[in-house]
């Protein structure tokens, strides 16, 4: 009997039995952090701070929601989508399901379930700056909703990249192309979720100019649980608003949430770069961001928290995520008046800690998106394994600017792909089309180190040219 009792206790203490407090979307102190693109690795060469396994970022309560970035190709080989998770899982050095370009990342299932056991939600983010994302009609969009449900959420399929792990929803980070028929896609997901035994979330990450050029139509057409507004890489960014408070437009997003959004319970997050090298512009230190967030929370009931891009940058920047979470928790999770706070951090530069004053008066002259100008990596996206490039295209990889010599797909710039985390499969060269991957094809020319990491723009969250079709040209 005693041995049986002891075994029962051990079972009760297992990962699946002891769960942290469940994620609460109604709170005003949540922190959402994107993971998957190794943003730090795109602009730096010190591998010690490169993106780690997902569970690394779930060890404490600093992060509440983790969108996995990105599912960047909707219809790839075999009609299935493709995902790229940089140095963790991709088509370059992980096996793909037969007849598809969808990598088998099932080794991540335990990481996802561990994070969920800690009360966090883990979703799949669709799009990104290099994403190939569009639908020809509503029927295609609905069918894609079925695919996503069966492949990542509560359905079933023989091609589930995360194995038995069931994600908690979807995130739309559409920064190019067309969002026509996305309402049909989201409604299909909602329809599947309505009969499920768990809550599924739908979020979006528009850029701060209101209304967003790509997502405004779908935002107005279907219900969203949270909107992670990107207050960076634009004139209305956090740093820009310090000098011109009239450009700060959180009030417009709050008004949308209260008067236009389908769900009046939608939460608006302040999206911010987690370090100076995480975006082309918009970075402010933790104290400044904390005070901006607390002021917004005291004035706008739609405020839900802070979104950060991304996990690798936040951890390398003296746990930027933990600093922001600590500040948000000072006033509790409900909207309330807040006093200025000072966040202790030694790795960020000091800038003004005055939050942008709130006003309903905004500039009437249209202002262009801010583009980083310093350094030869300004406005350049990070290399992505499942996107095809033409000769002359430029990418960032390991802190260097690389130029494609000719058409390239799956060839790692320099042939020095970052070391994998211990839980992932080892990398090995293999033939894709007519190119041997892992740098063996020599498709890229090293154009030199980025002269300013602050100017380098990671793969996500920046307006970029549309992704090219992933197919080999004739005659190769």
CSV table of C-alpha atoms in Angstrom, one decimal:
chain,number,residue,atom,x,y,z
A,1,UNK,CA,0.0,0.0,0.0
A,2,UNK,CA,2.8,2.5,0.9
A,3,UNK,CA,4.6,1.9,-2.4
A,4,UNK,CA,1.3,2.5,-4.3
A,5,UNK,CA,0.7,5.7,-2.3
A,6,UNK,CA,4.2,6.9,-3.1
A,7,UNK,CA,3.7,6.2,-6.8
A,8,UNK,CA,0.4,8.1,-6.7
A,9,UNK,CA,2.1,11.1,-5.1
A,10,UNK,CA,4.8,11.1,-7.8
A,11,UNK,CA,2.1,10.9,-10.5
A,12,UNK,CA,0.3,13.9,-8.9
A,13,UNK,CA,3.5,15.8,-9.0
A,14,UNK,CA,4.1,15.1,-12.7
A,15,UNK,CA,4.0,17.8,-15.4
A,16,UNK,CA,0.5,17.1,-16.5
A,17,UNK,CA,-1.1,17.1,-13.0
A,18,UNK,CA,0.3,20.2,-11.4
A,19,UNK,CA,-0.7,23.3,-13.4
A,20,UNK,CA,-0.1,27.0,-12.8
A,21,UNK,CA,-3.0,29.4,-12.8
A,22,UNK,CA,-4.7,29.5,-16.2
A,23,UNK,CA,-4.1,32.4,-18.6
A,24,UNK,CA,-6.6,35.2,-18.0
A,25,UNK,CA,-7.2,37.3,-21.1
A,26,UNK,CA,-9.3,39.9,-19.1
A,27,UNK,CA,-6.3,41.0,-17.1
A,28,UNK,CA,-4.3,44.2,-17.7
A,29,UNK,CA,-0.8,43.0,-16.8
A,30,UNK,CA,-0.2,40.2,-19.4
A,31,UNK,CA,3.1,40.0,-21.3
A,32,UNK,CA,3.1,38.4,-24.7
A,33,UNK,CA,6.5,37.5,-26.2
A,34,UNK,CA,7.1,36.2,-29.7
A,35,UNK,CA,9.4,33.2,-30.1
A,36,UNK,CA,10.8,31.3,-33.1
A,37,UNK,CA,12.8,33.7,-35.2
A,38,UNK,CA,16.1,34.0,-33.2
A,39,UNK,CA,16.0,37.8,-33.6
A,40,UNK,CA,19.1,38.2,-31.6
A,41,UNK,CA,21.0,35.7,-33.8
A,42,UNK,CA,20.0,37.7,-36.9
A,43,UNK,CA,21.9,40.7,-35.7
A,44,UNK,CA,24.7,39.2,-33.5
A,45,UNK,CA,27.3,36.4,-33.8
A,46,UNK,CA,27.7,35.4,-30.1
A,47,UNK,CA,25.8,32.1,-30.1
A,48,UNK,CA,25.5,32.0,-26.3
A,49,UNK,CA,22.6,34.4,-26.6
A,50,UNK,CA,20.9,32.8,-29.6
A,51,UNK,CA,17.4,31.6,-29.2
A,52,UNK,CA,17.0,28.6,-26.9
A,53,UNK,CA,14.4,25.9,-26.7
A,54,UNK,CA,10.8,27.1,-26.0
A,55,UNK,CA,10.7,25.7,-22.4
A,56,UNK,CA,13.6,28.0,-21.5
A,57,UNK,CA,11.3,30.9,-21.6
A,58,UNK,CA,8.6,29.3,-19.5
A,59,UNK,CA,10.5,28.8,-16.2
A,60,UNK,CA,8.9,31.7,-14.4
A,61,UNK,CA,5.8,33.9,-14.6
A,62,UNK,CA,7.2,36.8,-16.6
A,63,UNK,CA,5.6,35.7,-19.9
A,64,UNK,CA,1.9,34.9,-20.3
A,65,UNK,CA,1.5,34.3,-24.0
A,66,UNK,CA,3.9,33.0,-26.6
A,67,UNK,CA,3.1,33.3,-30.3
A,68,UNK,CA,5.3,30.8,-32.2
A,69,UNK,CA,6.7,32.7,-35.3
A,70,UNK,CA,6.2,31.9,-38.1
A,71,UNK,CA,4.0,29.9,-40.3
A,72,UNK,CA,5.2,32.0,-43.2
A,73,UNK,CA,4.0,29.9,-46.2
A,74,UNK,CA,0.3,29.1,-46.4
A,75,UNK,CA,0.4,26.8,-49.5
A,76,UNK,CA,3.6,25.0,-50.0
A,77,UNK,CA,4.6,21.6,-51.4
A,78,UNK,CA,1.6,19.2,-51.3
A,79,UNK,CA,-0.8,22.0,-50.5
A,80,UNK,CA,0.2,22.1,-46.8
A,81,UNK,CA,1.7,25.1,-45.0
A,82,UNK,CA,5.4,25.5,-44.0
A,83,UNK,CA,6.9,26.9,-40.9
A,84,UNK,CA,10.3,28.3,-40.1
A,85,UNK,CA,11.6,28.5,-36.5
A,86,UNK,CA,15.1,29.6,-37.3
A,87,UNK,CA,17.7,27.7,-35.3
A,88,UNK,CA,15.2,25.4,-33.6
A,89,UNK,CA,13.3,23.8,-36.4
A,90,UNK,CA,13.1,24.4,-40.2
A,91,UNK,CA,13.1,22.7,-43.5
A,92,UNK,CA,16.9,23.1,-43.7
A,93,UNK,CA,18.0,20.5,-41.1
A,94,UNK,CA,14.9,18.8,-39.8
A,95,UNK,CA,13.0,16.1,-41.7
A,96,UNK,CA,9.8,17.1,-43.5
A,97,UNK,CA,6.6,15.1,-43.8
A,98,UNK,CA,6.7,13.1,-47.1
A,99,UNK,CA,5.5,15.1,-50.1
A,100,UNK,CA,5.4,18.4,-48.1
A,101,UNK,CA,7.7,21.2,-47.0
A,102,UNK,CA,6.3,21.0,-43.5
A,103,UNK,CA,9.1,20.2,-41.0
A,104,UNK,CA,8.6,17.6,-38.3
A,105,UNK,CA,9.2,19.6,-35.1
A,106,UNK,CA,7.5,16.9,-32.9
A,107,UNK,CA,10.4,17.1,-30.5
A,108,UNK,CA,8.9,20.4,-29.4
A,109,UNK,CA,5.7,18.8,-28.1
A,110,UNK,CA,7.1,18.4,-24.6
A,111,UNK,CA,8.3,22.1,-24.5
A,112,UNK,CA,4.9,23.3,-25.6
A,113,UNK,CA,3.0,21.2,-23.0
A,114,UNK,CA,5.5,22.3,-20.3
A,115,UNK,CA,4.7,26.0,-21.1
A,116,UNK,CA,1.0,25.3,-21.1
A,117,UNK,CA,1.3,23.6,-17.7
A,118,UNK,CA,2.8,26.8,-16.4
A,119,UNK,CA,-0.4,28.6,-17.3
A,120,UNK,CA,0.8,30.2,-20.5
A,121,UNK,CA,-0.9,30.1,-23.9
A,122,UNK,CA,1.1,29.0,-26.9
A,123,UNK,CA,-0.2,30.0,-30.3
A,124,UNK,CA,0.9,29.8,-33.9
A,125,UNK,CA,1.6,33.1,-35.7
A,126,UNK,CA,0.8,33.3,-39.4
A,127,UNK,CA,2.6,35.6,-41.8
A,128,UNK,CA,5.6,37.7,-40.8
A,129,UNK,CA,7.4,40.1,-43.0
A,130,UNK,CA,8.4,37.4,-45.5
A,131,UNK,CA,5.2,35.5,-45.3
A,132,UNK,CA,3.4,34.2,-48.4
A,133,UNK,CA,-0.2,34.8,-47.1
A,134,UNK,CA,-3.3,35.2,-49.2
A,135,UNK,CA,-6.5,33.5,-50.3
A,136,UNK,CA,-8.1,33.4,-53.8
A,137,UNK,CA,-11.7,33.0,-52.4
A,138,UNK,CA,-13.7,32.3,-49.2
A,139,UNK,CA,-13.8,28.6,-49.9
A,140,UNK,CA,-10.0,28.4,-50.0
A,141,UNK,CA,-9.8,30.4,-46.8
A,142,UNK,CA,-12.3,28.1,-45.0
A,143,UNK,CA,-10.4,25.0,-46.2
A,144,UNK,CA,-7.2,26.5,-44.9
A,145,UNK,CA,-9.0,27.0,-41.6
A,146,UNK,CA,-9.7,23.2,-41.5
A,147,UNK,CA,-6.0,22.6,-42.3
A,148,UNK,CA,-4.8,24.8,-39.4
A,149,UNK,CA,-7.3,23.3,-37.0
A,150,UNK,CA,-6.2,19.7,-37.9
A,151,UNK,CA,-2.5,20.5,-38.1
A,152,UNK,CA,-1.9,22.7,-35.1
A,153,UNK,CA,-5.1,23.0,-33.0
A,154,UNK,CA,-7.8,20.6,-31.8
A,155,UNK,CA,-8.2,18.5,-34.9
A,156,UNK,CA,-6.3,15.4,-36.1
A,157,UNK,CA,-3.9,14.8,-38.9
A,158,UNK,CA,-0.9,12.6,-39.8
A,159,UNK,CA,1.1,15.8,-40.5
A,160,UNK,CA,1.1,17.6,-37.1
A,161,UNK,CA,4.5,19.4,-36.8
A,162,UNK,CA,4.3,19.6,-33.0
A,163,UNK,CA,3.1,16.0,-32.6
A,164,UNK,CA,0.4,15.6,-29.9
A,165,UNK,CA,0.8,19.1,-28.5
A,166,UNK,CA,-2.4,21.2,-29.1
A,167,UNK,CA,-1.7,24.9,-29.5
A,168,UNK,CA,-4.0,27.5,-27.9
A,169,UNK,CA,-4.9,29.5,-31.0
A,170,UNK,CA,-3.7,31.6,-33.9
A,171,UNK,CA,-2.1,35.0,-34.4
A,172,UNK,CA,-2.2,37.0,-37.6
A,173,UNK,CA,0.9,39.0,-38.4
A,174,UNK,CA,0.1,39.9,-42.0
A,175,UNK,CA,2.4,42.5,-43.3
A,176,UNK,CA,2.0,42.2,-47.0
A,177,UNK,CA,-0.3,40.9,-49.8
A,178,UNK,CA,-4.0,40.9,-49.2
A,179,UNK,CA,-6.2,40.0,-46.3
A,180,UNK,CA,-9.3,39.5,-48.4
A,181,UNK,CA,-11.2,36.4,-47.2
A,182,UNK,CA,-9.3,36.3,-43.9
A,183,UNK,CA,-12.7,36.7,-42.2
A,184,UNK,CA,-13.8,33.4,-43.6
A,185,UNK,CA,-10.6,31.8,-42.3
A,186,UNK,CA,-10.9,33.1,-38.8
A,187,UNK,CA,-14.6,32.3,-38.7
A,188,UNK,CA,-13.8,28.7,-39.7
A,189,UNK,CA,-11.4,28.5,-36.8
A,190,UNK,CA,-14.0,30.0,-34.4
A,191,UNK,CA,-16.5,27.4,-35.7
A,192,UNK,CA,-14.3,24.5,-34.9
A,193,UNK,CA,-13.4,26.0,-31.5
A,194,UNK,CA,-17.0,26.5,-30.5
A,195,UNK,CA,-17.5,22.9,-29.7
A,196,UNK,CA,-14.0,22.2,-28.2
A,197,UNK,CA,-13.3,21.4,-24.6
A,198,UNK,CA,-10.7,24.2,-24.2
A,199,UNK,CA,-10.5,27.9,-25.0
A,200,UNK,CA,-8.9,28.9,-28.3
A,201,UNK,CA,-7.6,32.5,-28.8
A,202,UNK,CA,-7.4,34.7,-31.9
A,203,UNK,CA,-5.0,37.6,-31.9
A,204,UNK,CA,-3.4,39.9,-34.4
A,205,UNK,CA,-0.3,42.2,-34.7
A,206,UNK,CA,-1.1,45.3,-36.7
A,207,UNK,CA,1.3,48.1,-37.1
A,208,UNK,CA,0.5,51.3,-35.1
A,209,UNK,CA,-0.7,53.6,-37.9
A,210,UNK,CA,-4.5,53.5,-37.6
A,211,UNK,CA,-6.1,51.9,-39.4
A,212,UNK,CA,-3.6,49.2,-40.3
A,213,UNK,CA,-3.0,48.9,-44.0
A,214,UNK,CA,-3.3,45.1,-44.1
A,215,UNK,CA,-5.3,44.0,-41.1
A,216,UNK,CA,-8.0,46.7,-40.7
A,217,UNK,CA,-10.5,44.8,-42.8
A,218,UNK,CA,-10.4,41.6,-41.0
A,219,UNK,CA,-10.1,43.3,-37.6
A,220,UNK,CA,-13.4,45.0,-38.3
A,221,UNK,CA,-15.1,41.8,-39.6
A,222,UNK,CA,-14.4,39.1,-36.9
A,223,UNK,CA,-13.9,38.8,-33.2
A,224,UNK,CA,-10.4,39.0,-31.8
A,225,UNK,CA,-9.3,38.3,-28.2
A,226,UNK,CA,-6.2,40.5,-28.2
A,227,UNK,CA,-4.5,42.9,-30.6
A,228,UNK,CA,-0.7,43.3,-30.3
A,229,UNK,CA,-0.2,46.8,-31.8
A,230,UNK,CA,3.4,47.2,-33.1
A,231,UNK,CA,4.5,50.6,-31.7
A,232,UNK,CA,7.8,50.5,-33.6
A,233,UNK,CA,9.3,50.9,-37.1
A,234,UNK,CA,6.8,53.7,-37.6
A,235,UNK,CA,6.3,57.4,-36.9
A,236,UNK,CA,3.8,56.4,-34.1
A,237,UNK,CA,6.5,54.2,-32.4
A,238,UNK,CA,7.4,54.4,-28.7
A,239,UNK,CA,10.7,56.3,-29.2
A,240,UNK,CA,9.2,58.7,-31.9
A,241,UNK,CA,6.3,59.6,-29.6
A,242,UNK,CA,8.7,60.7,-26.9
A,243,UNK,CA,9.5,63.7,-29.0
A,244,UNK,CA,6.1,64.2,-30.7
A,245,UNK,CA,3.4,63.1,-28.3
A,246,UNK,CA,0.7,63.8,-30.9
A,247,UNK,CA,1.9,60.8,-32.9
A,248,UNK,CA,1.0,58.4,-30.0
A,249,UNK,CA,-2.3,56.9,-31.0
A,250,UNK,CA,-3.2,54.3,-28.4
A,251,UNK,CA,-6.4,56.2,-27.9
A,252,UNK,CA,-7.4,55.4,-31.5
A,253,UNK,CA,-7.0,51.7,-30.9
A,254,UNK,CA,-8.9,52.0,-27.6
A,255,UNK,CA,-11.7,53.7,-29.4
A,256,UNK,CA,-11.7,50.9,-32.0
A,257,UNK,CA,-11.9,48.3,-29.3
A,258,UNK,CA,-14.9,50.0,-27.6
A,259,UNK,CA,-16.9,51.1,-30.6
A,260,UNK,CA,-15.9,49.1,-33.7
A,261,UNK,CA,-14.5,45.7,-32.7
A,262,UNK,CA,-16.8,42.8,-33.0
A,263,UNK,CA,-15.8,41.6,-29.5
A,264,UNK,CA,-16.0,44.5,-27.0
A,265,UNK,CA,-13.8,42.4,-24.7
A,266,UNK,CA,-10.8,42.6,-27.0
A,267,UNK,CA,-7.6,43.7,-25.3
A,268,UNK,CA,-5.0,46.1,-26.8
A,269,UNK,CA,-1.3,45.5,-26.1
A,270,UNK,CA,1.5,47.9,-26.5
A,271,UNK,CA,4.0,46.1,-28.8
A,272,UNK,CA,7.6,47.0,-28.2
A,273,UNK,CA,11.1,45.9,-29.3
A,274,UNK,CA,12.8,44.0,-26.5
A,275,UNK,CA,16.2,45.6,-27.3
A,276,UNK,CA,17.7,48.2,-29.5
A,277,UNK,CA,18.7,45.6,-32.1
A,278,UNK,CA,15.2,44.1,-32.2
A,279,UNK,CA,13.7,46.7,-34.6
A,280,UNK,CA,14.8,49.5,-36.9
A,281,UNK,CA,13.2,52.1,-34.6
A,282,UNK,CA,10.9,52.4,-31.6
A,283,UNK,CA,13.1,50.9,-28.8
A,284,UNK,CA,12.9,52.6,-25.3
A,285,UNK,CA,14.3,51.3,-22.1
A,286,UNK,CA,12.4,49.3,-19.6
A,287,UNK,CA,11.6,52.2,-17.3
A,288,UNK,CA,10.2,54.3,-20.1
A,289,UNK,CA,8.1,51.4,-21.5
A,290,UNK,CA,6.8,50.6,-18.0
A,291,UNK,CA,5.6,54.1,-17.5
A,292,UNK,CA,4.0,54.3,-20.9
A,293,UNK,CA,2.2,51.1,-20.2
A,294,UNK,CA,1.0,52.1,-16.7
A,295,UNK,CA,-0.2,55.4,-18.0
A,296,UNK,CA,-2.2,53.7,-20.8
A,297,UNK,CA,-3.6,51.2,-18.3
A,298,UNK,CA,-4.8,54.0,-16.1
A,299,UNK,CA,-6.6,55.7,-19.0
A,300,UNK,CA,-7.9,53.0,-21.2
A,301,UNK,CA,-9.9,50.0,-20.1
A,302,UNK,CA,-9.0,48.1,-23.2
A,303,UNK,CA,-5.3,47.9,-22.2
A,304,UNK,CA,-4.3,44.3,-21.9
A,305,UNK,CA,-0.5,44.4,-21.4
A,306,UNK,CA,2.7,44.5,-23.4
A,307,UNK,CA,3.9,42.5,-26.4
A,308,UNK,CA,7.6,42.1,-27.0
A,309,UNK,CA,9.6,41.2,-30.1
A,310,UNK,CA,11.2,38.8,-29.3
A,311,UNK,CA,12.2,36.2,-26.6
A,312,UNK,CA,15.9,36.0,-27.6
A,313,UNK,CA,16.3,39.7,-27.5
A,314,UNK,CA,14.5,40.1,-24.2
A,315,UNK,CA,16.6,37.5,-22.4
A,316,UNK,CA,19.9,38.9,-23.8
A,317,UNK,CA,18.8,42.4,-22.7
A,318,UNK,CA,19.0,41.7,-19.0
A,319,UNK,CA,15.6,39.9,-19.0
A,320,UNK,CA,13.7,42.8,-20.4
A,321,UNK,CA,10.5,40.7,-20.2
A,322,UNK,CA,10.9,40.2,-16.5
A,323,UNK,CA,11.4,43.9,-15.9
A,324,UNK,CA,8.2,44.8,-17.7
A,325,UNK,CA,6.2,42.1,-16.0
A,326,UNK,CA,7.4,43.3,-12.6
A,327,UNK,CA,6.4,46.8,-13.4
A,328,UNK,CA,2.9,45.8,-14.7
A,329,UNK,CA,2.3,43.7,-11.5
A,330,UNK,CA,2.9,46.7,-9.3
A,331,UNK,CA,-0.6,48.1,-9.9
A,332,UNK,CA,-2.3,44.7,-10.1
A,333,UNK,CA,-4.1,43.3,-13.1
A,334,UNK,CA,-7.0,45.8,-13.3
A,335,UNK,CA,-7.0,49.3,-14.9
A,336,UNK,CA,-6.1,51.8,-12.2
A,337,UNK,CA,-4.2,55.0,-11.6
A,338,UNK,CA,-0.4,54.4,-11.7
A,339,UNK,CA,2.5,56.3,-10.3
A,340,UNK,CA,5.8,56.5,-12.4
A,341,UNK,CA,8.0,53.5,-11.8
A,342,UNK,CA,11.8,52.9,-12.1
A,343,UNK,CA,12.8,49.6,-13.4
A,344,UNK,CA,16.2,48.3,-12.4
A,345,UNK,CA,18.2,47.3,-15.4
A,346,UNK,CA,21.9,47.6,-16.2
A,347,UNK,CA,22.0,46.7,-19.9
A,348,UNK,CA,19.8,49.3,-21.5
A,349,UNK,CA,20.6,52.8,-22.4
A,350,UNK,CA,19.0,55.7,-20.5
A,351,UNK,CA,16.4,57.7,-22.3
A,352,UNK,CA,13.6,60.0,-21.2
A,353,UNK,CA,11.2,58.3,-18.8
A,354,UNK,CA,8.3,60.6,-19.6
A,355,UNK,CA,5.4,58.7,-21.1
A,356,UNK,CA,3.8,60.2,-24.2
A,357,UNK,CA,1.0,62.5,-23.1
A,358,UNK,CA,-2.4,61.2,-24.2
A,359,UNK,CA,-4.4,63.4,-26.6
A,360,UNK,CA,-7.1,62.9,-29.1
A,361,UNK,CA,-5.5,65.3,-31.5
A,362,UNK,CA,-3.4,63.6,-34.1
A,363,UNK,CA,-1.3,64.9,-37.0
A,364,UNK,CA,-3.5,65.4,-40.1
A,365,UNK,CA,-0.6,65.0,-42.5
A,366,UNK,CA,0.1,61.4,-43.5
A,367,UNK,CA,3.5,60.3,-42.5
A,368,UNK,CA,5.5,57.5,-44.1
A,369,UNK,CA,6.7,54.5,-42.2
A,370,UNK,CA,10.1,55.1,-40.6
A,371,UNK,CA,12.9,53.2,-42.2
A,372,UNK,CA,16.2,52.7,-40.5
A,373,UNK,CA,19.0,54.5,-42.4
A,374,UNK,CA,22.2,53.9,-40.5
A,375,UNK,CA,24.4,51.0,-41.5
A,376,UNK,CA,24.3,48.7,-44.5
A,377,UNK,CA,21.7,46.4,-42.9
A,378,UNK,CA,19.0,48.9,-42.6
A,379,UNK,CA,15.6,47.5,-43.7
A,380,UNK,CA,17.0,44.1,-44.5
A,381,UNK,CA,15.2,41.0,-43.4
A,382,UNK,CA,16.8,38.0,-41.8
A,383,UNK,CA,17.4,34.8,-43.9
A,384,UNK,CA,14.6,32.3,-43.8
A,385,UNK,CA,15.0,28.7,-44.8
A,386,UNK,CA,11.7,28.1,-46.6
A,387,UNK,CA,11.7,31.3,-48.7
A,388,UNK,CA,13.2,31.4,-52.2
A,389,UNK,CA,15.6,34.2,-53.1
A,390,UNK,CA,16.7,35.6,-56.5
A,391,UNK,CA,20.1,36.8,-57.4
A,392,UNK,CA,20.9,40.1,-55.9
A,393,UNK,CA,18.5,39.7,-52.9
A,394,UNK,CA,20.0,40.6,-49.5
A,395,UNK,CA,19.5,39.0,-46.1
A,396,UNK,CA,21.0,39.3,-42.6
A,397,UNK,CA,22.5,36.2,-41.0
A,398,UNK,CA,24.8,35.9,-38.0
A,399,UNK,CA,25.2,39.7,-37.9
A,400,UNK,CA,26.4,39.9,-41.5
A,401,UNK,CA,24.8,41.2,-44.7
A,402,UNK,CA,24.6,38.5,-47.4
A,403,UNK,CA,23.9,38.9,-51.1
A,404,UNK,CA,22.4,36.1,-53.2
A,405,UNK,CA,24.6,35.2,-56.2
A,406,UNK,CA,21.7,33.5,-58.0
A,407,UNK,CA,18.3,31.8,-57.3
A,408,UNK,CA,18.6,30.1,-53.9
A,409,UNK,CA,16.4,28.0,-51.7
A,410,UNK,CA,17.5,26.4,-48.4
A,411,UNK,CA,21.2,27.3,-48.7
A,412,UNK,CA,22.4,28.7,-45.4
A,413,UNK,CA,24.6,31.9,-45.9
A,414,UNK,CA,28.2,30.9,-45.1
A,415,UNK,CA,27.3,27.3,-44.4
A,416,UNK,CA,27.6,27.7,-40.7
A,417,UNK,CA,24.1,27.1,-39.4
A,418,UNK,CA,23.9,27.8,-35.6
A,419,UNK,CA,24.3,24.8,-33.2
A,420,UNK,CA,21.0,23.1,-32.3
A,421,UNK,CA,19.7,22.9,-28.8
A,422,UNK,CA,20.3,19.5,-27.3
A,423,UNK,CA,16.7,18.3,-27.7
A,424,UNK,CA,16.6,18.8,-31.5
A,425,UNK,CA,17.9,16.5,-34.3
A,426,UNK,CA,21.4,17.1,-35.5
A,427,UNK,CA,21.8,18.9,-38.8
A,428,UNK,CA,22.9,17.1,-41.9
A,429,UNK,CA,23.3,18.2,-45.6
A,430,UNK,CA,20.7,17.0,-48.1
A,431,UNK,CA,19.6,17.8,-51.6
A,432,UNK,CA,16.6,20.2,-52.2
A,433,UNK,CA,15.9,20.5,-55.9
A,434,UNK,CA,19.3,21.1,-57.4
A,435,UNK,CA,20.9,22.6,-54.4
A,436,UNK,CA,22.7,21.0,-51.5
A,437,UNK,CA,21.6,22.8,-48.3
A,438,UNK,CA,23.7,23.9,-45.3
A,439,UNK,CA,25.9,26.2,-47.4
A,440,UNK,CA,27.3,23.6,-49.7
A,441,UNK,CA,25.8,25.3,-52.8
A,442,UNK,CA,27.6,28.6,-52.0
A,443,UNK,CA,24.7,30.7,-53.0
A,444,UNK,CA,25.6,33.7,-50.9
A,445,UNK,CA,28.3,36.4,-50.9
A,446,UNK,CA,29.3,37.8,-47.5
A,447,UNK,CA,28.9,41.6,-48.0
A,448,UNK,CA,30.4,42.3,-44.6
A,449,UNK,CA,29.3,42.8,-41.0
A,450,UNK,CA,26.4,45.0,-40.3
A,451,UNK,CA,27.9,48.4,-39.3
A,452,UNK,CA,25.0,49.1,-36.9
A,453,UNK,CA,22.9,46.3,-35.3
A,454,UNK,CA,20.3,48.9,-34.3
A,455,UNK,CA,19.6,49.5,-38.0
A,456,UNK,CA,19.3,45.8,-38.8
A,457,UNK,CA,15.7,44.6,-39.0
A,458,UNK,CA,14.9,41.0,-38.0
A,459,UNK,CA,12.7,38.8,-40.1
A,460,UNK,CA,9.4,39.9,-38.5
A,461,UNK,CA,7.5,43.1,-37.9
A,462,UNK,CA,8.7,45.2,-40.7
A,463,UNK,CA,7.1,46.1,-44.0
A,464,UNK,CA,8.9,44.0,-46.6
A,465,UNK,CA,8.7,43.0,-50.3
A,466,UNK,CA,6.4,39.9,-50.9
A,467,UNK,CA,7.9,36.5,-50.5
A,468,UNK,CA,8.8,34.7,-53.7
A,469,UNK,CA,7.2,31.5,-54.8
A,470,UNK,CA,9.1,28.5,-53.4
A,471,UNK,CA,9.7,26.6,-56.6
A,472,UNK,CA,12.7,26.0,-58.7
A,473,UNK,CA,12.9,27.9,-62.0
A,474,UNK,CA,12.8,25.9,-65.2
A,475,UNK,CA,16.0,24.8,-66.7
A,476,UNK,CA,17.9,24.5,-63.3
